[in-house]
Structure formats: structure tokens, C-alpha cells
CSV table of C-alpha atoms in Angstrom, one decimal:
chain,number,residue,atom,x,y,z
A,1,MET,CA,-0.1,0.0,0.4
A,2,SER,CA,1.1,3.3,-0.8
A,3,GLY,CA,2.0,6.1,2.0
A,4,ASP,CA,1.3,5.8,5.4
A,5,TYR,CA,-2.3,3.8,5.0
A,6,HIS,CA,-2.4,3.3,8.5
A,7,ALA,CA,-2.2,6.5,9.8
A,8,SER,CA,-5.0,7.6,6.9
A,9,ARG,CA,-7.1,5.4,6.2
A,10,LEU,CA,-6.9,2.7,8.4
A,11,THR,CA,-6.1,4.1,12.2
A,12,GLU,CA,-6.2,2.3,15.0
A,13,ASP,CA,-9.8,2.4,16.5
A,14,HIS,CA,-11.2,0.4,19.8
A,15,ARG,CA,-14.3,-0.1,18.2
A,16,ARG,CA,-13.1,-2.7,15.7
A,17,GLY,CA,-11.1,-4.5,18.3
A,18,ALA,CA,-15.0,-4.8,19.8
A,19,VAL,CA,-16.5,-5.5,16.5
A,20,TRP,CA,-13.7,-8.9,16.4
A,21,ARG,CA,-14.7,-10.0,19.7
A,22,ALA,CA,-18.4,-10.3,19.2
A,23,LEU,CA,-17.4,-11.8,15.7
A,24,TRP,CA,-15.7,-14.2,17.4
A,25,ARG,CA,-18.0,-14.8,20.3
A,26,TYR,CA,-21.0,-14.9,17.9
A,27,VAL,CA,-19.3,-16.8,14.7
A,28,PHE,CA,-15.7,-17.9,14.7
A,29,ARG,CA,-15.6,-19.7,17.7
A,30,HIS,CA,-17.8,-22.5,16.5
A,31,ARG,CA,-15.8,-22.3,13.4
A,32,ILE,CA,-12.5,-22.6,14.4
A,33,THR,CA,-11.5,-26.0,17.3
A,34,PRO,CA,-9.4,-25.3,20.2
A,35,ASP,CA,-6.7,-27.6,18.7
A,36,ALA,CA,-6.4,-25.3,15.0
A,37,CYS,CA,-3.9,-23.7,13.5
A,38,VAL,CA,-5.2,-20.1,12.7
A,39,LEU,CA,-3.6,-17.9,10.0
A,40,ASP,CA,-5.1,-14.4,9.8
A,41,LEU,CA,-3.8,-12.8,6.4
A,42,GLY,CA,-3.3,-9.0,6.4
A,43,ALA,CA,-3.8,-8.8,10.0
A,44,GLY,CA,-3.4,-5.0,10.4
A,45,TYR,CA,-3.4,-4.1,14.2
A,46,GLY,CA,-4.4,-8.1,15.3
A,47,ASP,CA,-8.0,-7.6,16.5
A,48,PHE,CA,-9.0,-10.6,14.4
A,49,ILE,CA,-6.1,-12.9,15.5
A,50,ASN,CA,-6.1,-11.1,19.0
A,51,SER,CA,-9.8,-12.5,19.6
A,52,VAL,CA,-9.1,-15.7,18.6
A,53,THR,CA,-8.8,-19.1,21.0
A,54,ALA,CA,-6.5,-21.8,19.2
A,55,ARG,CA,-3.4,-24.1,19.3
A,56,ARG,CA,-1.5,-21.6,16.8
A,57,ARG,CA,-1.9,-18.1,15.9
A,58,ILE,CA,-0.2,-16.6,13.0
A,59,ALA,CA,-0.4,-13.2,12.1
A,60,VAL,CA,0.7,-11.7,8.4
A,61,ASP,CA,1.1,-8.0,7.1
A,62,SER,CA,3.7,-6.2,5.2
A,63,TRP,CA,2.7,-3.7,7.8
A,64,PRO,CA,5.9,-3.6,10.1
A,65,GLY,CA,3.6,-2.0,13.4
A,66,LEU,CA,1.8,-5.7,12.8
A,67,ALA,CA,4.6,-7.3,16.1
A,68,ASP,CA,3.6,-4.2,18.2
A,69,HIS,CA,-0.2,-4.8,18.0
A,70,VAL,CA,-0.8,-8.6,18.6
A,71,ALA,CA,-1.2,-9.8,21.4
A,72,PRO,CA,1.4,-12.6,23.2
A,73,GLY,CA,1.4,-15.6,22.1
A,74,VAL,CA,0.8,-14.8,18.5
A,75,GLU,CA,3.3,-15.4,15.9
A,76,ALA,CA,3.8,-11.8,13.5
A,77,LEU,CA,5.4,-12.2,10.4
A,78,ILE,CA,6.2,-9.0,8.8
A,79,THR,CA,5.8,-10.3,5.0
A,80,PRO,CA,3.6,-9.9,1.9
A,81,VAL,CA,0.8,-12.6,1.8
A,82,THR,CA,2.5,-13.7,-1.7
A,83,ASP,CA,5.1,-14.8,0.4
A,84,LEU,CA,4.5,-17.3,2.9
A,85,GLY,CA,7.5,-19.7,3.0
A,86,ALA,CA,7.9,-19.0,6.7
A,87,ILE,CA,4.6,-21.4,7.0
A,88,ALA,CA,5.4,-25.2,6.5
A,89,ASP,CA,3.1,-26.7,3.7
A,90,GLY,CA,-0.3,-28.1,5.3
A,91,ALA,CA,0.3,-26.5,8.5
A,92,VAL,CA,-2.5,-24.1,8.6
A,93,ASP,CA,-6.8,-25.1,9.4
A,94,PHE,CA,-8.3,-21.8,9.2
A,95,ALA,CA,-7.1,-19.1,7.1
A,96,PHE,CA,-8.5,-15.9,6.9
A,97,ALA,CA,-8.4,-12.8,5.1
A,98,SER,CA,-10.2,-9.5,5.8
A,99,ASN,CA,-10.5,-6.0,3.9
A,100,LEU,CA,-7.2,-7.9,2.2
A,101,PHE,CA,-7.5,-8.8,-1.4
A,102,GLU,CA,-9.4,-5.5,-2.8
A,103,HIS,CA,-5.9,-4.0,-2.3
A,104,LEU,CA,-4.0,-6.0,-4.5
A,105,GLU,CA,-3.5,-6.3,-8.4
A,106,ARG,CA,-5.1,-9.8,-9.6
A,107,ASP,CA,-2.0,-11.4,-10.4
A,108,ALA,CA,-1.0,-11.1,-6.8
A,109,PHE,CA,-4.2,-12.0,-5.6
A,110,VAL,CA,-3.5,-15.4,-7.4
A,111,ALA,CA,0.1,-15.8,-6.1
A,112,ALA,CA,-1.3,-15.6,-2.9
A,113,LEU,CA,-4.3,-17.9,-3.1
A,114,GLY,CA,-1.6,-20.5,-4.4
A,115,GLU,CA,0.5,-20.3,-1.4
A,116,ILE,CA,-2.5,-20.1,1.1
A,117,ALA,CA,-3.3,-23.3,-0.7
A,118,ARG,CA,0.4,-24.7,0.0
A,119,THR,CA,0.0,-23.8,3.7
A,120,LEU,CA,-3.4,-25.7,4.2
A,121,SER,CA,-4.0,-28.9,6.1
A,122,VAL,CA,-6.2,-31.6,4.3
A,123,GLY,CA,-9.7,-30.2,5.1
A,124,GLY,CA,-8.2,-26.4,6.1
A,125,THR,CA,-10.0,-23.4,4.3
A,126,LEU,CA,-9.9,-20.0,3.9
A,127,THR,CA,-12.6,-17.4,4.8
A,128,ILE,CA,-13.0,-14.0,2.9
A,129,LEU,CA,-14.6,-10.8,4.3
A,130,GLN,CA,-14.5,-8.1,2.3
A,131,PRO,CA,-16.7,-5.5,0.2
A,132,ASN,CA,-19.0,-6.7,-1.9
A,133,TYR,CA,-18.8,-4.1,-4.9
A,134,ARG,CA,-22.9,-4.9,-5.8
A,135,TYR,CA,-23.8,-3.4,-2.4
A,136,ALA,CA,-21.1,-0.6,-1.7
A,137,TYR,CA,-20.0,0.5,-5.3
A,138,ARG,CA,-20.9,4.4,-3.9
A,139,GLU,CA,-18.4,4.2,-1.2
A,140,TYR,CA,-15.9,1.5,-3.0
A,141,PHE,CA,-13.0,4.4,-3.8
A,142,ASP,CA,-13.4,6.5,-0.8
A,143,ASP,CA,-10.4,4.1,-0.1
A,144,TYR,CA,-7.4,5.3,-2.2
A,145,THR,CA,-5.8,1.5,-1.9
A,146,HIS,CA,-8.6,-0.1,-3.6
A,147,LEU,CA,-7.2,-1.5,-6.8
A,148,ALA,CA,-9.7,-5.1,-7.4
A,149,VAL,CA,-13.3,-4.9,-7.7
A,150,TYR,CA,-15.1,-8.3,-6.5
A,151,SER,CA,-19.1,-8.9,-6.0
A,152,HIS,CA,-20.1,-12.4,-4.5
A,153,ILE,CA,-20.2,-13.7,-8.0
A,154,SER,CA,-17.0,-12.6,-9.4
A,155,LEU,CA,-14.9,-13.5,-6.2
A,156,PRO,CA,-16.6,-17.3,-5.9
A,157,ASP,CA,-15.5,-17.4,-9.7
A,158,LEU,CA,-12.3,-16.2,-9.6
A,159,LEU,CA,-11.8,-18.6,-6.8
A,160,THR,CA,-13.3,-21.9,-8.7
A,161,ALA,CA,-11.0,-20.8,-11.4
A,162,HIS,CA,-7.8,-21.2,-9.7
A,163,GLY,CA,-8.4,-24.8,-7.9
A,164,TRP,CA,-10.5,-23.8,-5.0
A,165,ASP,CA,-14.2,-25.4,-4.1
A,166,VAL,CA,-16.1,-22.5,-2.4
A,167,ILE,CA,-18.6,-23.9,0.3
A,168,GLU,CA,-20.7,-20.9,1.2
A,169,VAL,CA,-21.3,-17.4,0.1
A,170,ARG,CA,-23.1,-14.7,2.4
A,171,PRO,CA,-23.5,-11.6,-0.1
A,172,ARG,CA,-24.6,-9.0,3.2
A,173,PHE,CA,-22.6,-10.9,5.9
A,174,LEU,CA,-21.5,-7.0,7.7
A,175,PRO,CA,-21.8,-3.6,7.1
A,176,LEU,CA,-19.2,-1.9,5.2
A,177,THR,CA,-17.2,0.0,7.9
A,178,VAL,CA,-17.1,0.9,11.7
A,179,LYS,CA,-16.0,4.7,11.1
A,180,SER,CA,-20.2,5.0,11.4
A,181,ARG,CA,-22.0,6.0,14.4
A,182,LEU,CA,-23.5,2.7,14.7
A,183,PRO,CA,-23.1,1.4,18.1
A,184,VAL,CA,-20.8,-1.7,18.3
A,185,TRP,CA,-22.8,-3.3,21.4
A,186,PRO,CA,-22.6,-7.1,21.0
A,187,PRO,CA,-25.8,-7.9,21.8
A,188,LEU,CA,-27.0,-5.6,18.9
A,189,ILE,CA,-24.2,-7.4,16.9
A,190,ALA,CA,-25.8,-10.6,17.6
A,191,ALA,CA,-28.8,-9.7,16.6
A,192,TYR,CA,-27.8,-8.2,13.5
A,193,LEU,CA,-25.9,-11.3,12.8
A,194,ARG,CA,-29.3,-13.6,13.0
A,195,SER,CA,-31.5,-11.0,11.2
A,196,PRO,CA,-32.3,-12.5,7.6
A,197,PHE,CA,-32.3,-8.4,6.8
A,198,LYS,CA,-28.9,-7.0,6.9
A,199,PRO,CA,-29.8,-3.2,6.4
A,200,MET,CA,-26.2,-1.4,5.0
A,201,GLY,CA,-24.8,-5.3,4.4
A,202,LYS,CA,-22.2,-4.0,2.3
A,203,GLN,CA,-19.5,-6.7,2.9
A,204,MET,CA,-19.5,-10.7,1.8
A,205,LEU,CA,-18.1,-14.0,3.3
A,206,ILE,CA,-17.0,-16.5,1.1
A,207,VAL,CA,-15.7,-19.5,2.3
A,208,ALA,CA,-13.5,-22.0,0.0
A,209,ARG,CA,-11.3,-24.7,0.2
A,210,PRO,CA,-8.5,-25.9,-2.4
A,211,ARG,CA,-9.9,-28.7,-5.0
């Protein structure tokens, strides 16, 4: 990413941590077993991986500040997601990428998918959470580092074309950002996740595994 992205667009925000703790409580703890190895790609301030309970936790980001924000016990790797050579083949059970791939050129995304597939164990999965352009087109390029456009149709198609089986698609999983004035009260987040109606739902969730 160009410039000091973390000082401008992605500033530290305690509300983000509160959202991820709620998402762990209501969603991801039901998907990740305590004996799993979890890989957080583009981990940023570590809000997701810090919320996770698992045997091994690995956070990857090209931003050097990552190491100052991850919780004790989290392995911080300062490296591009296209180079996961520090992680052994088949070591990861649950890979996760939040608001990452829209920042990569297409070739880099495909290269990253190859690296992720190599690190995944048999039965391991990749969960992607990111803006769904179909619903977020008005605000999408307010983030000057967005390079690629994906919807809940095009992203699964890309994954399928590059050797992945898509096993879950939720077109409207979460609101686009925590920068709004909406409260981040955990019971409200739980109610939103349970509801079939997703006002402001502009982020999609995709789950896939290597074919």
C-alpha cells in the first residue's frame, strides 16, 4: 500500500476490536476448534487474531507495526501475503483474510491463493471477508488503496477458476465499516448476524477450500 495508510485511512479504533471480539463470540468460535492453527492474512492491528482461541495463531502483514499490536502468543510475520515461505506446507487449518484482496492486483491475489493453498491442511479452509462491490459501489473507491473490484458472484468465480471449491457465500454479512456512528454493542451485533435482513450489509463472506 502506498503512503502511511495506517495513519490516514486505517487508523487505530477501539470499536474495531469490540466488533471482532463479538464476531469471535457469535461466529468464529463455532468454526475454529481449540486445537487448530489459525492464519490471519493482512492482520493489521491484530483485532481478529487477538480475539481467537486456538493452539497456534499466526498473523501476517507487510506493515511493520503489526508486531506491536498482536497479543502474547501470536506469531507475527512481516511479509507480503504472496510469500508465506515461513509457514510449513499443510500447517494451517483456518486461514482468514479480512479486507485484503481488494488491495491487491489480480496477479498478486492469484499468487497469494497459491501460497495459502500450500499452507492449508487437508480439510483446511480460507474465509474471506471483504466489500461486496454490488452493494458498496458508492463508497468503494473512497479508499484510495482499493485496486480490484469483486462481488459475491465474481469472487467465487475467480476462486473456482484457480482450483478452489467454494462452500459458503453470504453476500451481505456485515456493514462496510466501523467508522459509522452505529453502536458496537455485542448483543446488537448478535441480533444483526441472526437477522435475515441486513441493512447496510455491504461486506460479503466467502468460504473456500483447495480442490
